[in-house]
Coordinates of C-alpha atoms in Angstrom, one line a residue:
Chain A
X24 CA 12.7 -13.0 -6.0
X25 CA 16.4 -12.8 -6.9
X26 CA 16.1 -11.2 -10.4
X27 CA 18.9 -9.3 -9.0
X28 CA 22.9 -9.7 -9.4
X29 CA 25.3 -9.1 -5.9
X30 CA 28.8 -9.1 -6.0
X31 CA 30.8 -12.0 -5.8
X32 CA 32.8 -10.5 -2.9
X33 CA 29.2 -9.1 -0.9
X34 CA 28.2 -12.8 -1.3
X35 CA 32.1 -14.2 0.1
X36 CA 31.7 -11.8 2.6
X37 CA 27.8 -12.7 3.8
X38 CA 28.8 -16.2 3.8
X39 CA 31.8 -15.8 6.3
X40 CA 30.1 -13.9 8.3
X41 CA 27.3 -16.6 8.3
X42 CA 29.8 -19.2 9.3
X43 CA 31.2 -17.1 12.1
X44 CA 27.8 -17.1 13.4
X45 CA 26.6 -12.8 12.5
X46 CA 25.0 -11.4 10.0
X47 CA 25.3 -8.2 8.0
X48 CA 23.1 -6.4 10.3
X49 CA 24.5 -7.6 13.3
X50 CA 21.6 -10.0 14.4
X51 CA 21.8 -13.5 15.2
X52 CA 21.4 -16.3 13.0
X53 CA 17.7 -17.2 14.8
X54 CA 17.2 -13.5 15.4
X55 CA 14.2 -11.5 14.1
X56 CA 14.3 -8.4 13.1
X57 CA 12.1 -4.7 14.9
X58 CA 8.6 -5.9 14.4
X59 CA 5.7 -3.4 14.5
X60 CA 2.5 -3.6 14.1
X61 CA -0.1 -0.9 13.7
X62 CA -3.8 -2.7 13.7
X63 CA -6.9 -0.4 12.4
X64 CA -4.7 1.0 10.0
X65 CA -7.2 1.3 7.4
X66 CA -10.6 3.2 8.2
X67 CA -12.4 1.5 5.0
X68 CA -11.6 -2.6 5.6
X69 CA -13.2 -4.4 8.3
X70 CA -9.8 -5.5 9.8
X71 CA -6.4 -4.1 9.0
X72 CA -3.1 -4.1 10.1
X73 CA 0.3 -2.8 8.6
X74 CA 3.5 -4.7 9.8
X75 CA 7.2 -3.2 9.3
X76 CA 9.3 -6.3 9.8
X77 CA 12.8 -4.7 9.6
X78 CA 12.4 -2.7 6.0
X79 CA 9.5 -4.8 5.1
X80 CA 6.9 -2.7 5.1
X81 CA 3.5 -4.4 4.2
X82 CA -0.2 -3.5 3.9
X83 CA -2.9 -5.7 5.0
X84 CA -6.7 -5.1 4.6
X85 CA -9.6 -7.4 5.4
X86 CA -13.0 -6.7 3.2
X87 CA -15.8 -8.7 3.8
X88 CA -19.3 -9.0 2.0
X89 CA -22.5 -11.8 2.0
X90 CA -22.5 -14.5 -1.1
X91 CA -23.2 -18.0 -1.6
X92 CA -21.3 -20.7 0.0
X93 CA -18.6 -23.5 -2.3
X94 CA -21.3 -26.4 -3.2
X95 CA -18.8 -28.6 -0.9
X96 CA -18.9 -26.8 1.9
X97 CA -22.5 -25.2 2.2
X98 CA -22.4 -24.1 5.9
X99 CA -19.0 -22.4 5.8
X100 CA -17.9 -19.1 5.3
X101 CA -15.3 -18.2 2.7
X102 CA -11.5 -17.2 2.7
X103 CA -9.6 -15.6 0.1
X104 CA -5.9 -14.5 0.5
X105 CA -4.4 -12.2 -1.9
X106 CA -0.6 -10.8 -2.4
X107 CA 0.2 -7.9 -4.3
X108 CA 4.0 -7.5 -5.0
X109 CA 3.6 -3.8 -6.0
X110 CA 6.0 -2.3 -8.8
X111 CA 6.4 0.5 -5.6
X112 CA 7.8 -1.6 -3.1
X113 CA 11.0 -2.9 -5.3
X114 CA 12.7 -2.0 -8.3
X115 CA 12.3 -5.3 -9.8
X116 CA 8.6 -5.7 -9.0
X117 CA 6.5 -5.2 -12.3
X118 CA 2.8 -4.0 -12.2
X119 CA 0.2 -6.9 -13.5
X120 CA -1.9 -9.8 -12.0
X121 CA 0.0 -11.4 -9.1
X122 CA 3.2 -13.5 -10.2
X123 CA 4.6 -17.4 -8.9
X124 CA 6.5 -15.7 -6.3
X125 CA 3.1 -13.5 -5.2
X126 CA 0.8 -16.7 -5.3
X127 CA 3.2 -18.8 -3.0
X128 CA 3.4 -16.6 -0.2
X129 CA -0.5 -16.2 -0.4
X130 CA -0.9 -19.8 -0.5
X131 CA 1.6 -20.2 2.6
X132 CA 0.3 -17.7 4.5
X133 CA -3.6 -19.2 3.4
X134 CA -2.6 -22.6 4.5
X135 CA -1.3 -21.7 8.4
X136 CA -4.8 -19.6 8.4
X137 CA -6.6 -22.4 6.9
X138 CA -5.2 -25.7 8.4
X139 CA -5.3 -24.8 12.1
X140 CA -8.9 -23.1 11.7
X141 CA -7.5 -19.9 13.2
X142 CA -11.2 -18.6 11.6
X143 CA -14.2 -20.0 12.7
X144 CA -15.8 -20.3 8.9
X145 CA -18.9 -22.2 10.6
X146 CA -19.5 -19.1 12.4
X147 CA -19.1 -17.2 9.1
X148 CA -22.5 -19.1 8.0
X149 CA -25.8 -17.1 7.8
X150 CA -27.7 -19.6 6.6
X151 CA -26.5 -23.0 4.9
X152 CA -26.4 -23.1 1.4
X153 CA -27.3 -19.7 0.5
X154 CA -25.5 -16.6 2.6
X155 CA -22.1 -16.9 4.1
X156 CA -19.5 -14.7 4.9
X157 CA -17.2 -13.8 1.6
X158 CA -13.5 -12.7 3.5
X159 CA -11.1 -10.9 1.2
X160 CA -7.5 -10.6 2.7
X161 CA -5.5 -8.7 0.8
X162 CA -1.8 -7.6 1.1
X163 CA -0.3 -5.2 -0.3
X164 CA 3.7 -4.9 0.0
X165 CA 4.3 -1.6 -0.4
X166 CA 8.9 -2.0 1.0
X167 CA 10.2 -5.3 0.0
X168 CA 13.6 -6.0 2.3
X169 CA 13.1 -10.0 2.3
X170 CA 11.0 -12.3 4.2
X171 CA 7.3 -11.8 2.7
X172 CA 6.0 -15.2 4.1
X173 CA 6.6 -14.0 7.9
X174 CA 5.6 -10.6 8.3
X175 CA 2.2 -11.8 5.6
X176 CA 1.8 -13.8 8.2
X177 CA 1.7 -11.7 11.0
X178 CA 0.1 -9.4 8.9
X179 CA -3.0 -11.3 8.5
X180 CA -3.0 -12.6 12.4
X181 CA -3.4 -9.1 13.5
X182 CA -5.8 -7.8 10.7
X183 CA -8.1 -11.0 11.4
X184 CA -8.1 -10.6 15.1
X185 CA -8.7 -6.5 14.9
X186 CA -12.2 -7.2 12.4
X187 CA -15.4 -6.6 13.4
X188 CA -18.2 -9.0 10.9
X189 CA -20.4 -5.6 9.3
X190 CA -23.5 -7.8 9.4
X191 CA -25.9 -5.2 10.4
X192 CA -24.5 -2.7 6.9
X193 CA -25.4 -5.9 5.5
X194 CA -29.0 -6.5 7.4
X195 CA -27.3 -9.6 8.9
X196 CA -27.8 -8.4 12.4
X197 CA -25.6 -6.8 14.9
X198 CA -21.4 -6.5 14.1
X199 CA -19.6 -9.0 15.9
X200 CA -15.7 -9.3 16.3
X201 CA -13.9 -12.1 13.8
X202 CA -14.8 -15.6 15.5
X203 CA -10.7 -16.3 15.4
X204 CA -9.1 -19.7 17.3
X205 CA -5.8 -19.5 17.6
X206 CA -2.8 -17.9 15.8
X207 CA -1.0 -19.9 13.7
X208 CA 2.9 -18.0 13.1
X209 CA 5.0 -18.8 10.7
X210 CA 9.0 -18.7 10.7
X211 CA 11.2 -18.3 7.6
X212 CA 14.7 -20.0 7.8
X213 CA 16.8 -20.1 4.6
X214 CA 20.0 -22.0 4.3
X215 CA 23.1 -20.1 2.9
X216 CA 26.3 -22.0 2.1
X217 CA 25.2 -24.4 5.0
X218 CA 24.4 -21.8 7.6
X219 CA 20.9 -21.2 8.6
X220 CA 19.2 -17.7 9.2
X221 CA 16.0 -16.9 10.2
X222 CA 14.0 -13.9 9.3
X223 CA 16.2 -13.4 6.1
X224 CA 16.5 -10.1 4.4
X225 CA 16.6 -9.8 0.8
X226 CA 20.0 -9.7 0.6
X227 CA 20.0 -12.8 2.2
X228 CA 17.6 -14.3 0.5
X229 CA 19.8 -13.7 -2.6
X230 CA 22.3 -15.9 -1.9
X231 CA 20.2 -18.4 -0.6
X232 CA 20.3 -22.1 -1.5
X233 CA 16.8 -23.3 0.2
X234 CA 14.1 -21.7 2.3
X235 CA 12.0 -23.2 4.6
X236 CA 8.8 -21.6 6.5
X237 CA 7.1 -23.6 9.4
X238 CA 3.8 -22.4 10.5
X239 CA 3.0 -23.8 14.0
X240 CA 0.1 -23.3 16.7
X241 CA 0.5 -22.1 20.5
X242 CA 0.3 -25.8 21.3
X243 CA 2.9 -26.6 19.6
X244 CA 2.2 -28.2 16.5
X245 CA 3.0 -27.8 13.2
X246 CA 0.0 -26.2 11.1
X247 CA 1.5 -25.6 7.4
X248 CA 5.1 -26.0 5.6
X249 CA 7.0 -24.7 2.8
X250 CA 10.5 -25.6 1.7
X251 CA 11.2 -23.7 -1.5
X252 CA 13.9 -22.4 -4.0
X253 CA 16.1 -24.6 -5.5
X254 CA 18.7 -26.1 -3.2
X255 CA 18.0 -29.0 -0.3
X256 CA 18.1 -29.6 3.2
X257 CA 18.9 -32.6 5.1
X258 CA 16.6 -33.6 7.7
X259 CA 18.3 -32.8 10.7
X260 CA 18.7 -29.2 9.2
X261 CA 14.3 -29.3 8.8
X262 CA 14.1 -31.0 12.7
X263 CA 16.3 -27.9 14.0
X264 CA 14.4 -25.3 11.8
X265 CA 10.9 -26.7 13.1
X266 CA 12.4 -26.4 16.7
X267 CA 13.5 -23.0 16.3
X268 CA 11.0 -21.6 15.0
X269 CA 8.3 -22.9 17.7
X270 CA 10.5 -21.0 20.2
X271 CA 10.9 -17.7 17.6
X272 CA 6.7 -18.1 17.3
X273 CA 6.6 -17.6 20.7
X274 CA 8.0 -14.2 21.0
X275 CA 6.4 -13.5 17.2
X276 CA 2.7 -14.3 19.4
X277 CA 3.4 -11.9 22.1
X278 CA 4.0 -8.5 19.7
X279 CA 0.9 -10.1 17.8
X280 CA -1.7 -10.1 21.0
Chain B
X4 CA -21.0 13.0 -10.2
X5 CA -23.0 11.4 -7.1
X6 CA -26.2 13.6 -8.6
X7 CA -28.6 11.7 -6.1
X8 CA -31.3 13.3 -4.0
X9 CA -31.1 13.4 -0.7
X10 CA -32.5 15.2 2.4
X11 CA -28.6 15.8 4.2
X12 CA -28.2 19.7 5.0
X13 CA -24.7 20.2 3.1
X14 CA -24.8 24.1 4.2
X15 CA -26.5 24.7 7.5
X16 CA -27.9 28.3 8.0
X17 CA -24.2 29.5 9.0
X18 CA -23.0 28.9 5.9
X19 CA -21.2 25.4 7.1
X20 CA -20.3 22.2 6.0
X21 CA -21.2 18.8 7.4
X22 CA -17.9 19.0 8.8
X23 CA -18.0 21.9 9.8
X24 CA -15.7 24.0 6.9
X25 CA -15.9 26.8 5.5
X26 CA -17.0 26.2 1.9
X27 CA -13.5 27.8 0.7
X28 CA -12.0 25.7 3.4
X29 CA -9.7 22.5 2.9
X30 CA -10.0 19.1 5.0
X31 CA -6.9 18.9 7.3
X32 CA -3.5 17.9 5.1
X33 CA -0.5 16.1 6.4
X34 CA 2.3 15.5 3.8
X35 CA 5.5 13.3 4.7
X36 CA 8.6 12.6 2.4
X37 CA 10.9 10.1 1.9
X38 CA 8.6 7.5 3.7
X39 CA 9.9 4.4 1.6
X40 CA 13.6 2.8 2.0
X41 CA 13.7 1.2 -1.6
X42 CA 11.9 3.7 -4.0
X43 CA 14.2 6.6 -5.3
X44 CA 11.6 8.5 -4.0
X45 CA 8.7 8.5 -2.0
X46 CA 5.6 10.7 -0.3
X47 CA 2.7 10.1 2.2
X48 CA -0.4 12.3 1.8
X49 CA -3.2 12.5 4.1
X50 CA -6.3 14.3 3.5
X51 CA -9.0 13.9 5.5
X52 CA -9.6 10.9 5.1
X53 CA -7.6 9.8 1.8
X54 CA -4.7 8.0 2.8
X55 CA -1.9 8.2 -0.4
X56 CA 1.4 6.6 -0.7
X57 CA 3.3 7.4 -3.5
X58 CA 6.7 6.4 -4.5
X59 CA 9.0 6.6 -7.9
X60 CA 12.2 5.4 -9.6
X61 CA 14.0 6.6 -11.7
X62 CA 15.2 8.3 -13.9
X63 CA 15.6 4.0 -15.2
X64 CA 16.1 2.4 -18.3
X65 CA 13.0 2.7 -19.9
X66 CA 10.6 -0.7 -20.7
X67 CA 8.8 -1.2 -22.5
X68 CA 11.4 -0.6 -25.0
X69 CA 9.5 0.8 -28.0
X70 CA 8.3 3.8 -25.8
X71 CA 11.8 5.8 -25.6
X72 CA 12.1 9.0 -26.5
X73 CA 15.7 9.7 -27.8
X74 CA 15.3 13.1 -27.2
X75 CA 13.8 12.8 -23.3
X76 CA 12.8 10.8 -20.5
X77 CA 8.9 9.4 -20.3
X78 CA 6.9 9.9 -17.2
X79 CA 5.2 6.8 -16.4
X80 CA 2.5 6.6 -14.0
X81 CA 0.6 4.1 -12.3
X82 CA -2.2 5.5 -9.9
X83 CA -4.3 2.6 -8.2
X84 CA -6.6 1.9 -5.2
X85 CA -6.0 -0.7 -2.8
X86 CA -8.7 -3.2 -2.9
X87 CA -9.8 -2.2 1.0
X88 CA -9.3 1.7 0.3
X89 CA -13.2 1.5 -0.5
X90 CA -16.8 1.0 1.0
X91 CA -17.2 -2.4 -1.4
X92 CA -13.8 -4.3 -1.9
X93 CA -12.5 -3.2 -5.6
X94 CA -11.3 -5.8 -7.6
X95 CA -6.7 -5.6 -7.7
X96 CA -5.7 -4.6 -11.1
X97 CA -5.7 -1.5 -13.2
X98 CA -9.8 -0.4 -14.4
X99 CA -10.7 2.3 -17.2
X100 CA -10.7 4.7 -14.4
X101 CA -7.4 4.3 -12.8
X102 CA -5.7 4.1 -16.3
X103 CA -7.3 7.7 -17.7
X104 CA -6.0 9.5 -14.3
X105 CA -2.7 7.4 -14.6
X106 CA -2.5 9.2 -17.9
X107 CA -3.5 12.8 -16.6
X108 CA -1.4 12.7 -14.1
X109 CA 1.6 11.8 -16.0
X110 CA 0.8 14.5 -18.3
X111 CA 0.9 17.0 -15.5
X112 CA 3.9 15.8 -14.2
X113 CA 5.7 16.5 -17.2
X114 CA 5.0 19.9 -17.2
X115 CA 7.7 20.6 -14.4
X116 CA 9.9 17.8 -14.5
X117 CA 13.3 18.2 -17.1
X118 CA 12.9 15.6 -19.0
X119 CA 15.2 16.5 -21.9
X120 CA 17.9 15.7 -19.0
X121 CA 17.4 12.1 -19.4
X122 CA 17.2 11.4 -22.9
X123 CA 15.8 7.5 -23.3
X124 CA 15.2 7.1 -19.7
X125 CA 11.7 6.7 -18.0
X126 CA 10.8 8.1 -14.4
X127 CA 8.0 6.1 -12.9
X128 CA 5.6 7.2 -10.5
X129 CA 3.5 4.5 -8.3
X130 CA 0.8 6.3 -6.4
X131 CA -0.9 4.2 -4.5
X132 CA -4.5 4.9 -2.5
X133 CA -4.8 3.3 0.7
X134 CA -7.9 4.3 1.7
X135 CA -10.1 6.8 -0.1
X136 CA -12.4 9.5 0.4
X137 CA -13.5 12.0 -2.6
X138 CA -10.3 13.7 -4.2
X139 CA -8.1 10.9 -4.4
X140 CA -6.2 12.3 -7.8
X141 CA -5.8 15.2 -6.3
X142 CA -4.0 13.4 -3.3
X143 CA -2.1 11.4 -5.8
X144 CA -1.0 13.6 -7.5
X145 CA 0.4 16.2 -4.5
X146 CA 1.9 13.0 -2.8
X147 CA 3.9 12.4 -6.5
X148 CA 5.5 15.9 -6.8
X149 CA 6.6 15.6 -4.1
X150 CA 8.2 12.2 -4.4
X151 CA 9.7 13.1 -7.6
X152 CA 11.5 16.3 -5.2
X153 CA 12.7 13.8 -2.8
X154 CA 13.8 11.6 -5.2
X155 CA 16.3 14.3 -6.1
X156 CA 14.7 15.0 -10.0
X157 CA 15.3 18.2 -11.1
X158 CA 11.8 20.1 -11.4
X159 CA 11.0 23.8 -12.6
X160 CA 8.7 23.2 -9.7
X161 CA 5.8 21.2 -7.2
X162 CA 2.4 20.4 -8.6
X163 CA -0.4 21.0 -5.7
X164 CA -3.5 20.0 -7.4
X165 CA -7.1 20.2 -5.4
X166 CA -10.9 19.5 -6.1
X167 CA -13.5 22.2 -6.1
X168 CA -17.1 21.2 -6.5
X169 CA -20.5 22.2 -5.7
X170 CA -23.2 21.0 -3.3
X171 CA -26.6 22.4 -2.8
X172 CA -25.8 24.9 -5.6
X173 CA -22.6 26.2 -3.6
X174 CA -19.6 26.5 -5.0
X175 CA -17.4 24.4 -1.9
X176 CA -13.8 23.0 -2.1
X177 CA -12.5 19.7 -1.8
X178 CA -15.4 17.8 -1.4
X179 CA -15.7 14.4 1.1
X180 CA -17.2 11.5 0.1
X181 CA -20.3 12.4 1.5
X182 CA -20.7 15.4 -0.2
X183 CA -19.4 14.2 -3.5
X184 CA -21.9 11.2 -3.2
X185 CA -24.4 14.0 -3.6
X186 CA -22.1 17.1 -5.6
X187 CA -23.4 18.7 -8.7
X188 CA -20.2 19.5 -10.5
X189 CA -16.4 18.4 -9.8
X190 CA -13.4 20.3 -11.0
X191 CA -9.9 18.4 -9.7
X192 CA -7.6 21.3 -10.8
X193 CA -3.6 21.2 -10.1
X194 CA -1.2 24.2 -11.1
X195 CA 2.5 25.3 -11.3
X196 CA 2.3 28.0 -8.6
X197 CA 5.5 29.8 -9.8
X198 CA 3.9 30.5 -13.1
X199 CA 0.1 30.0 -12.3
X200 CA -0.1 27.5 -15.3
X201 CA -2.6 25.0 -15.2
X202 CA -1.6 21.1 -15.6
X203 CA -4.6 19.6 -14.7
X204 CA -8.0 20.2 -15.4
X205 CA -11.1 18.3 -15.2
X206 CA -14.9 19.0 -15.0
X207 CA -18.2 17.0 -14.9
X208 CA -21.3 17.9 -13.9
X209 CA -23.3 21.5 -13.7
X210 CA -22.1 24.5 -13.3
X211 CA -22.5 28.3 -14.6
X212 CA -20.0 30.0 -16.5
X213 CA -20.1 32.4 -13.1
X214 CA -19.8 29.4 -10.8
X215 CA -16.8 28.2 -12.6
X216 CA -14.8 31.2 -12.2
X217 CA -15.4 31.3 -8.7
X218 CA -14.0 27.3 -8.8
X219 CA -11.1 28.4 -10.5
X220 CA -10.4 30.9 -8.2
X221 CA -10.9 29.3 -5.3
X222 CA -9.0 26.4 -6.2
X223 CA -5.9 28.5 -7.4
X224 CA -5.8 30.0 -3.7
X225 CA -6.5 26.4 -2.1
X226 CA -3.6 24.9 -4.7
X227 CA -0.8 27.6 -2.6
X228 CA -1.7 26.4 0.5
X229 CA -1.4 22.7 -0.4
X230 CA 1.8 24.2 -2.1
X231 CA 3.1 25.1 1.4
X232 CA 2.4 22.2 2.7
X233 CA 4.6 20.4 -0.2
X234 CA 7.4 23.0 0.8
X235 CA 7.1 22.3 4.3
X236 CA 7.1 18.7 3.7
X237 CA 10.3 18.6 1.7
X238 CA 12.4 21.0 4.6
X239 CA 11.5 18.7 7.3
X240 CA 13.1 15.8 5.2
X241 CA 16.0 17.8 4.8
X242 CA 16.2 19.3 7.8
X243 CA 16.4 15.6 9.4
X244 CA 18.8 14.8 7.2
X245 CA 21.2 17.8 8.1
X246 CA 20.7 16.7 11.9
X247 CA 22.4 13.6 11.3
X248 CA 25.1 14.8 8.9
X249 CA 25.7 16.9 12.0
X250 CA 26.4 14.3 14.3

């Protein structure tokens, strides 16, 4: 999401800094930035939450309605996670069907959700091969300051753990809360001139060679990965992201709940 | 309009709403500005229930292309719901409806904004509707003057707009959801209060040549309170903003 230029000297200056061990805004390189989150948010979903990660400001609202089941998987429910990198939140954002970069972090952020079966989607059956549960998660970015995957991310967790199932709008029977596992949290590291950052903002994310996100479990195990843009890592440099970012997750699971 | 039949009591014998408003009465409105870090400009409506971001750049380079003016700037609008802002999830993407009140809105808009100041340029204002209930334009468009103000464009003046409608043949303003599930007519109306022009104006539905000029007029009053509101809105953000300098 670079389509933007930055100053030789801004990107001299980022880098030194990186080397020294700060960063432009004074955090640490495995620091995160203010999280909040405000769950409920939206009267109309079934689960919402908006997340302000630093001056990421995002939207996330769950909607969720009765229809038939994939023909592979006839008792399960059905997930669908959407990103919406609106023309409001940047000035390089442009309105129209979702982009690459909009359909990676919703693929990210679906895999953590999907690999460590954070939802129950058996539970989301009403009756095999017919009725399931259809769940739209949608985000909305509506302040873009870097780090999408993360605070999507966090923005889901909440918004699936604050749902409540409408079966009986739907004459399914009485609501019931989201039958959710675990929380799966993912942690964004890219790698600037040979420095890593976590929780980069999009200044950083500018200048950035590679980017890594890790999306691990509370027990400690890695549930979904994405190394992306075009520069490399070595391996030690992926070992010592995984390991920081199980101990950032930690701290990220707390403000979640 | 809703049209349906229904057995709900919209005015009991007091002359109340569901709600309990007057029918001349507006749902409570809380305006916020400069609620975005990265848009030139930005506003949060609330209005009863509506829930309205809405943000703009500008005055930009002007894509695409073929549509600059050399002899002013374009207003460009893009009003949309969020797929959760409704009772059945809404498909992303722009429908027949959200581009005619884009256009309508942008129309208005240009009406108080100086446009010949920025030959070439375009000005564009995102609304976004977070979560919707009856009178969403009307939100819209109130949250975008005043986002244009706070994004420091020079403006003869705000646009309040409002909806009057009628239920169970009374003339009420700003219907709910409920109510406009069931209305017989629906006027969104917004206005330059400095020079009592009108910018926006719609209708559908039923009404009397009688019950119309009561619409209008109530909906002129109800636009200079929302006015107010705008106002009020655009002093506290200043007035924080003078706190600091102060420090």
């Amino acid at each position: 999401m670079g389509r933007e230029v930055m100053a030789e000297i801004k990107k001299n200056h980022i880098n030194k800094m990186l080397a020294q061990g700060k960063r432009m805004d004074g955090r640490g390189l495995e620091e995160f930035r203010p999280l909040s989150i405000e769950i409920n948010y939206i009267g109309t979903a079934e689960g919402s939450a908006r997340v302000k990660l630093g001056k990421t400001d995002i939207i996330v609202g769950i909607k969720m309605s009765v229809g038939t089941p994939f023909a592979d998987t006839p008792d399960k429910g059905v997930l669908t996670t959407n990103v919406e990198l609106i023309p409001m939140a940047a000035h390089f954002f442009e309105s129209g069907p979702p982009g690459a970069d909009a359909i990676e972090i919703a693929r990210v952020v679906d895999h953590g959700i999907r690999e460590s079966q954070m939802v129950d989607l058996k539970a989301l059956c009403i009756s095999p091969g017919e009725a399931v549960w259809i769940n739209f998660m949608d985000i909305y970015v509506v302040d873009f300051d870097g780090n999408l995957f993360d605070a999507c991310n966090i923005g889901v967790n909440a918004a699936l753990r604050s749902t409540i199932v409408p079966a009986a709008k739907h004459g399914k029977g009485e609501d019931f809360p989201m039958p959710v596992t675990c929380s799966p949290v993912s942690c964004t590291a890219v790698l600037i001139d040979g420095n890593i950052a976590f929780d980069p903002t999009l200044e950083e994310e500018m200048v950035a060679n590679a980017r890594l996100t890790v999306t691990t479990d509370e027990s400690g195990d890695i549930r979904a990965m994405q190394k992306g843009l075009h520069g490399s890592f070595s391996s030690e440099q992926i070992k010592y992201i995984i390991d920081t970012s199980l101990a950032l997750s930690k701290d990220v699971r707390d403000i979640i709940g | 309009m809703g049209g349906m039949e229904t057995d709900i009591k919209f005015i009991d014998e007091n002359g109340l709403r569901i709600d309990g408003r007057k029918p001349d009465q507006l749902r409570p409105i809380k305006i916020e500005a400069g609620v975005l870090n990265n848009a030139d400009g930005s506003a949060y409506v609330e209005m009863g229930k509506n829930k309205v971001l809405a943000a703009v750049y500008g005055p930009r380079e002007c894509h695409p292309r073929h549509l600059q003016n050399p002899a002013k700037a374009i207003i460009q609008c893009k009003y949309n719901m969020m797929s959760f802002s409704v009772g059945d999830r809404k498909r992303p993407g722009p429908d027949r409806r959200s581009v005619e009140i884009s256009k309508i809105i942008a129309e208005a808009l240009d009406n108080v904004v100086f446009t010949e100041n920025f030959p070439r340029a375009s000005i564009d204002v995102y609304i976004e509707i977070l979560q919707a209930n009856a009178g969403t334009r009307c939100a819209g468009l109130t949250a975008a003057a005043v986002a244009l103000a706070d994004a420091g464009i020079p403006m003869k003046d705000l646009v309040p707009a409002i909806a009057v409608g009628k239920v169970a043949d009374t003339v009420v303003l700003d219907l709910d959801k409920e109510e406009d599930n069931f209305g017989q007519a629906d006027v969104p109306m917004a206005i330059v209060p400095r020079t009592g022009e009108i910018v926006l104006l719609q209708m559908d539905g039923h009404l009397t040549t009688e019950e119309f000029d009561q619409a209008m007029e109530i909906g002129m009053k109800a636009c200079m309170e929302v006015y107010e509101i705008q106002k009020d809105a655009l002093k506290r953000r200043y007035a924080v903003d003078a706190a600091i300098e102060e420090e």
